């Protein structure tokens, strides 16, 4: 269950606020207040992965879950939980996932995820994460604000249903913790639930592997959550970084 909630009228980034709070929090505070949700009524400088910005309308959900978790399959679990939570509150609808951290509806991006770790990476059992989520509910940013050329959408545009921040958060907070917990018991099930929504499967993609640009056909997910590419030189796995769809062309 969510133990504590902070609601901020305005903040630059809920993840930045969360990380600043973690730096000053005592062990007693962490024990007493986690899992903790930080939600912003207005986010002025949302952050995405690799230094990108997350542009959100004032009516969008901008929040961060601060919790202890295992890093194993965490990004996969968060994506699954967010997609399933949107379906729970806005269904009947289908939500898809673009590895590693984008949530799509009707071929457009509706939400993004930014996971940042606090503390010493060598202490796996004590890992605390700030899990940031931005989701367009009624409005969405203009296309020229979005990098990567993926058109934006909102839950309202995709489904015709206007969902409030609190409606989505009430379902999302608990479901996030449930799916993160399921990774320890049923890792293959969580990976498969992501795979069932994987928009890249069967698509020609480009990513960085071992410092080299690699192109191939996405063959799905490995059980460790990495992306498997079928290339001219055989199967390769991409564990991190950006993945771009490219025009189809024969291998070899």
Coordinates of C-alpha atoms in Angstrom, one line a residue:
X1 CA 0.0 0.0 0.0
X2 CA 1.0 3.6 -0.5
X3 CA 2.1 4.9 3.0
X4 CA 2.4 8.6 2.3
X5 CA 1.5 11.2 -0.3
X6 CA 2.8 14.6 -1.1
X7 CA 0.8 16.9 -3.4
X8 CA 2.6 19.9 -4.8
X9 CA 0.7 22.8 -6.4
X10 CA 3.7 23.4 -8.8
X11 CA 7.1 21.8 -9.1
X12 CA 9.8 21.7 -11.8
X13 CA 9.9 17.9 -11.8
X14 CA 8.4 15.3 -9.4
X15 CA 11.5 13.1 -9.9
X16 CA 13.8 16.0 -9.0
X17 CA 11.8 16.7 -5.9
X18 CA 11.8 13.0 -4.9
X19 CA 15.6 12.7 -5.3
X20 CA 16.2 15.8 -3.3
X21 CA 13.9 14.5 -0.6
X22 CA 15.8 11.2 -0.6
X23 CA 19.1 12.9 -0.1
X24 CA 17.9 14.5 3.1
X25 CA 15.7 11.8 4.5
X26 CA 16.8 9.8 7.5
X27 CA 16.6 6.0 7.7
X28 CA 13.7 6.5 10.1
X29 CA 11.8 8.6 7.5
X30 CA 12.4 6.0 4.8
X31 CA 11.1 3.3 7.1
X32 CA 8.1 5.3 8.0
X33 CA 7.1 7.0 4.8
X34 CA 7.9 4.5 1.9
X35 CA 6.3 3.7 -0.4
X36 CA 5.6 7.4 -1.1
X37 CA 3.9 9.1 -4.0
X38 CA 4.7 12.7 -5.1
X39 CA 2.1 14.3 -7.4
X40 CA 2.2 17.7 -9.0
X41 CA -0.8 19.8 -9.9
X42 CA 1.5 21.5 -12.4
X43 CA 5.0 20.3 -13.5
X44 CA 7.0 23.0 -15.2
X45 CA 10.2 21.1 -16.3
X46 CA 9.4 17.4 -16.5
X47 CA 12.3 15.2 -17.4
X48 CA 12.6 12.2 -19.7
X49 CA 15.4 9.7 -20.3
X50 CA 18.8 10.8 -21.7
X51 CA 18.2 14.5 -20.7
X52 CA 15.0 14.9 -22.8
X53 CA 12.1 17.0 -21.6
X54 CA 8.6 15.7 -20.8
X55 CA 6.0 18.2 -22.0
X56 CA 2.7 17.8 -20.2
X57 CA -0.5 19.8 -20.1
X58 CA -1.7 21.0 -16.7
X59 CA -4.5 18.5 -16.7
X60 CA -2.0 15.6 -17.2
X61 CA -0.8 13.3 -14.5
X62 CA 2.8 14.0 -13.3
X63 CA 3.8 11.8 -10.4
X64 CA 6.7 9.9 -8.8
X65 CA 6.6 6.7 -6.8
X66 CA 9.4 6.4 -4.3
X67 CA 9.9 2.8 -3.2
X68 CA 12.3 0.1 -2.4
X69 CA 12.6 -2.4 -5.3
X70 CA 14.8 -4.8 -7.0
X71 CA 16.3 -3.4 -10.2
X72 CA 15.6 -6.7 -12.0
X73 CA 12.9 -6.1 -14.6
X74 CA 11.8 -2.9 -12.9
X75 CA 11.3 -0.9 -16.1
X76 CA 9.4 -3.8 -17.6
X77 CA 7.1 -4.1 -14.5
X78 CA 6.4 -0.4 -14.4
X79 CA 5.4 -0.3 -18.1
X80 CA 3.1 -3.2 -17.6
X81 CA 1.5 -1.7 -14.5
X82 CA 0.9 1.7 -16.2
X83 CA -0.6 0.1 -19.3
X84 CA -2.9 -2.1 -17.3
X85 CA -3.9 0.7 -15.0
X86 CA -4.9 2.9 -18.0
X87 CA -7.0 0.0 -19.3
X88 CA -8.7 -0.5 -15.9
X89 CA -9.9 3.1 -15.7
X90 CA -10.4 4.0 -19.4
X91 CA -11.4 0.6 -20.9
X92 CA -12.4 -1.1 -23.0
X93 CA -9.2 -0.1 -24.8
X94 CA -5.8 -1.6 -25.6
X95 CA -2.6 0.1 -24.5
X96 CA 0.7 -0.8 -26.1
X97 CA 4.3 -0.5 -24.9
X98 CA 7.4 0.7 -26.8
X99 CA 10.6 -0.7 -25.2
X100 CA 12.0 0.5 -22.9
X101 CA 9.7 3.1 -21.4
X102 CA 7.0 4.6 -23.7
X103 CA 3.3 3.9 -23.5
X104 CA 1.3 4.1 -26.7
X105 CA -2.4 4.2 -27.7
X106 CA -3.5 4.1 -31.3
X107 CA 0.1 4.4 -32.5
X108 CA 0.8 7.5 -30.5
X109 CA 2.6 8.2 -27.3
X110 CA 0.3 8.8 -24.3
X111 CA 2.7 8.4 -21.4
X112 CA 6.4 8.1 -20.5
X113 CA 8.4 6.6 -17.6
X114 CA 11.7 7.8 -16.0
X115 CA 13.2 5.5 -13.3
X116 CA 16.1 6.9 -11.3
X117 CA 18.0 5.1 -8.6
X118 CA 19.0 6.7 -5.2
X119 CA 22.0 5.6 -3.2
X120 CA 24.8 3.0 -3.7
X121 CA 24.2 0.7 -6.7
X122 CA 26.3 -2.0 -5.0
X123 CA 23.6 -2.6 -2.3
X124 CA 20.9 -4.4 -4.3
X125 CA 18.7 -5.2 -1.3
X126 CA 18.6 -1.5 -0.2
X127 CA 17.8 0.0 -3.6
X128 CA 15.4 2.9 -3.5
X129 CA 14.0 4.2 -6.8
X130 CA 12.2 7.3 -7.9
X131 CA 9.7 6.1 -10.5
X132 CA 8.5 9.1 -12.5
X133 CA 5.3 8.8 -14.7
X134 CA 3.9 11.4 -17.0
X135 CA 0.6 10.7 -18.7
X136 CA -1.6 12.9 -21.0
X137 CA -5.2 12.7 -19.8
X138 CA -7.3 15.3 -21.6
X139 CA -4.9 17.5 -23.6
X140 CA -1.5 16.7 -25.1
X141 CA 1.5 18.7 -26.2
X142 CA 2.0 19.8 -29.8
X143 CA 4.0 17.5 -32.1
X144 CA 6.8 20.0 -32.6
X145 CA 7.5 19.8 -28.8
X146 CA 8.1 16.0 -29.1
X147 CA 11.5 14.6 -30.1
X148 CA 11.7 11.4 -32.1
X149 CA 8.8 12.1 -34.3
X150 CA 6.2 10.0 -32.4
X151 CA 2.9 11.9 -32.4
X152 CA 1.4 12.5 -29.0
X153 CA -2.1 11.6 -27.8
X154 CA -4.1 11.6 -24.6
X155 CA -6.5 9.1 -23.0
X156 CA -9.3 11.4 -24.0
X157 CA -8.3 11.5 -27.6
X158 CA -7.7 7.7 -27.7
X159 CA -10.9 6.6 -25.9
X160 CA -13.3 9.5 -25.7
X161 CA -13.2 9.3 -21.9
X162 CA -11.9 12.1 -19.7
X163 CA -10.1 10.5 -16.7
X164 CA -9.0 12.7 -13.8
X165 CA -5.6 12.6 -12.2
X166 CA -7.0 11.1 -9.0
X167 CA -8.9 8.4 -10.9
X168 CA -5.8 7.2 -12.6
X169 CA -3.6 7.6 -9.6
X170 CA -6.0 5.7 -7.3
X171 CA -5.6 2.6 -9.5
X172 CA -2.0 3.1 -10.6
X173 CA -0.4 3.5 -7.2
X174 CA -1.5 0.2 -5.8
X175 CA -1.1 -1.6 -9.2
X176 CA 2.5 -0.4 -9.5
X177 CA 3.4 -2.0 -6.2
X178 CA 1.5 -5.2 -7.1
X179 CA 3.3 -5.7 -10.4
X180 CA 6.7 -4.7 -9.0
X181 CA 6.1 -7.4 -6.3
X182 CA 5.1 -10.0 -8.9
X183 CA 8.5 -9.8 -10.6
X184 CA 10.1 -11.8 -7.7
X185 CA 7.4 -14.5 -7.9
X186 CA 6.5 -14.6 -11.6
X187 CA 9.1 -12.8 -13.7
X188 CA 8.3 -14.7 -16.9
X189 CA 4.6 -13.7 -16.5
X190 CA 5.5 -10.0 -16.2
X191 CA 7.8 -10.2 -19.2
X192 CA 5.1 -11.9 -21.2
X193 CA 2.5 -9.2 -20.3
X194 CA 5.0 -6.7 -21.7
X195 CA 5.5 -8.8 -24.8
X196 CA 1.8 -9.0 -25.5
X197 CA 1.9 -5.2 -25.9
X198 CA 5.2 -4.9 -27.6
X199 CA 4.8 -2.5 -30.6
X200 CA 8.4 -3.2 -31.8
X201 CA 8.0 -7.0 -32.2
X202 CA 8.5 -7.8 -35.9
X203 CA 9.6 -4.3 -36.7
X204 CA 12.9 -3.1 -38.2
X205 CA 14.7 -1.2 -35.5
X206 CA 18.0 0.5 -34.8
X207 CA 19.8 0.7 -31.4
X208 CA 23.2 0.9 -29.8
X209 CA 24.8 -2.4 -28.7
X210 CA 28.4 -2.4 -27.4
X211 CA 28.9 1.1 -28.6
X212 CA 28.0 0.2 -32.2
X213 CA 24.8 1.1 -34.1
X214 CA 22.9 -2.1 -34.9
X215 CA 19.9 -2.7 -37.1
X216 CA 17.7 -5.7 -37.2
X217 CA 14.2 -7.1 -36.7
X218 CA 12.9 -7.0 -33.2
X219 CA 12.4 -10.6 -32.1
X220 CA 10.8 -9.7 -28.8
X221 CA 12.1 -9.6 -25.3
X222 CA 14.7 -11.8 -23.6
X223 CA 13.6 -13.1 -20.2
X224 CA 15.9 -10.5 -18.5
X225 CA 13.9 -7.8 -20.2
X226 CA 16.4 -6.8 -22.9
X227 CA 15.3 -6.4 -26.5
X228 CA 16.3 -9.2 -28.9
X229 CA 17.3 -8.2 -32.5
X230 CA 17.6 -10.6 -35.4
X231 CA 20.4 -9.2 -37.4
X232 CA 22.5 -10.3 -40.4
X233 CA 25.1 -11.6 -38.0
X234 CA 22.6 -13.4 -35.7
X235 CA 20.7 -12.6 -32.6
X236 CA 21.8 -9.7 -30.5
X237 CA 20.4 -8.2 -27.3
X238 CA 20.0 -4.5 -26.5
X239 CA 19.9 -3.8 -22.8
X240 CA 19.5 0.0 -22.7
X241 CA 19.3 3.2 -24.8
X242 CA 17.0 4.5 -27.4
X243 CA 15.4 2.3 -30.0
X244 CA 14.2 3.7 -33.3
X245 CA 12.0 2.1 -35.9
X246 CA 13.5 2.1 -39.4
X247 CA 12.3 1.4 -42.9
X248 CA 12.2 -2.2 -43.8
X249 CA 15.0 -3.6 -45.8
X250 CA 16.3 -7.1 -46.3
X251 CA 19.0 -8.5 -43.9
X252 CA 22.4 -9.4 -45.3

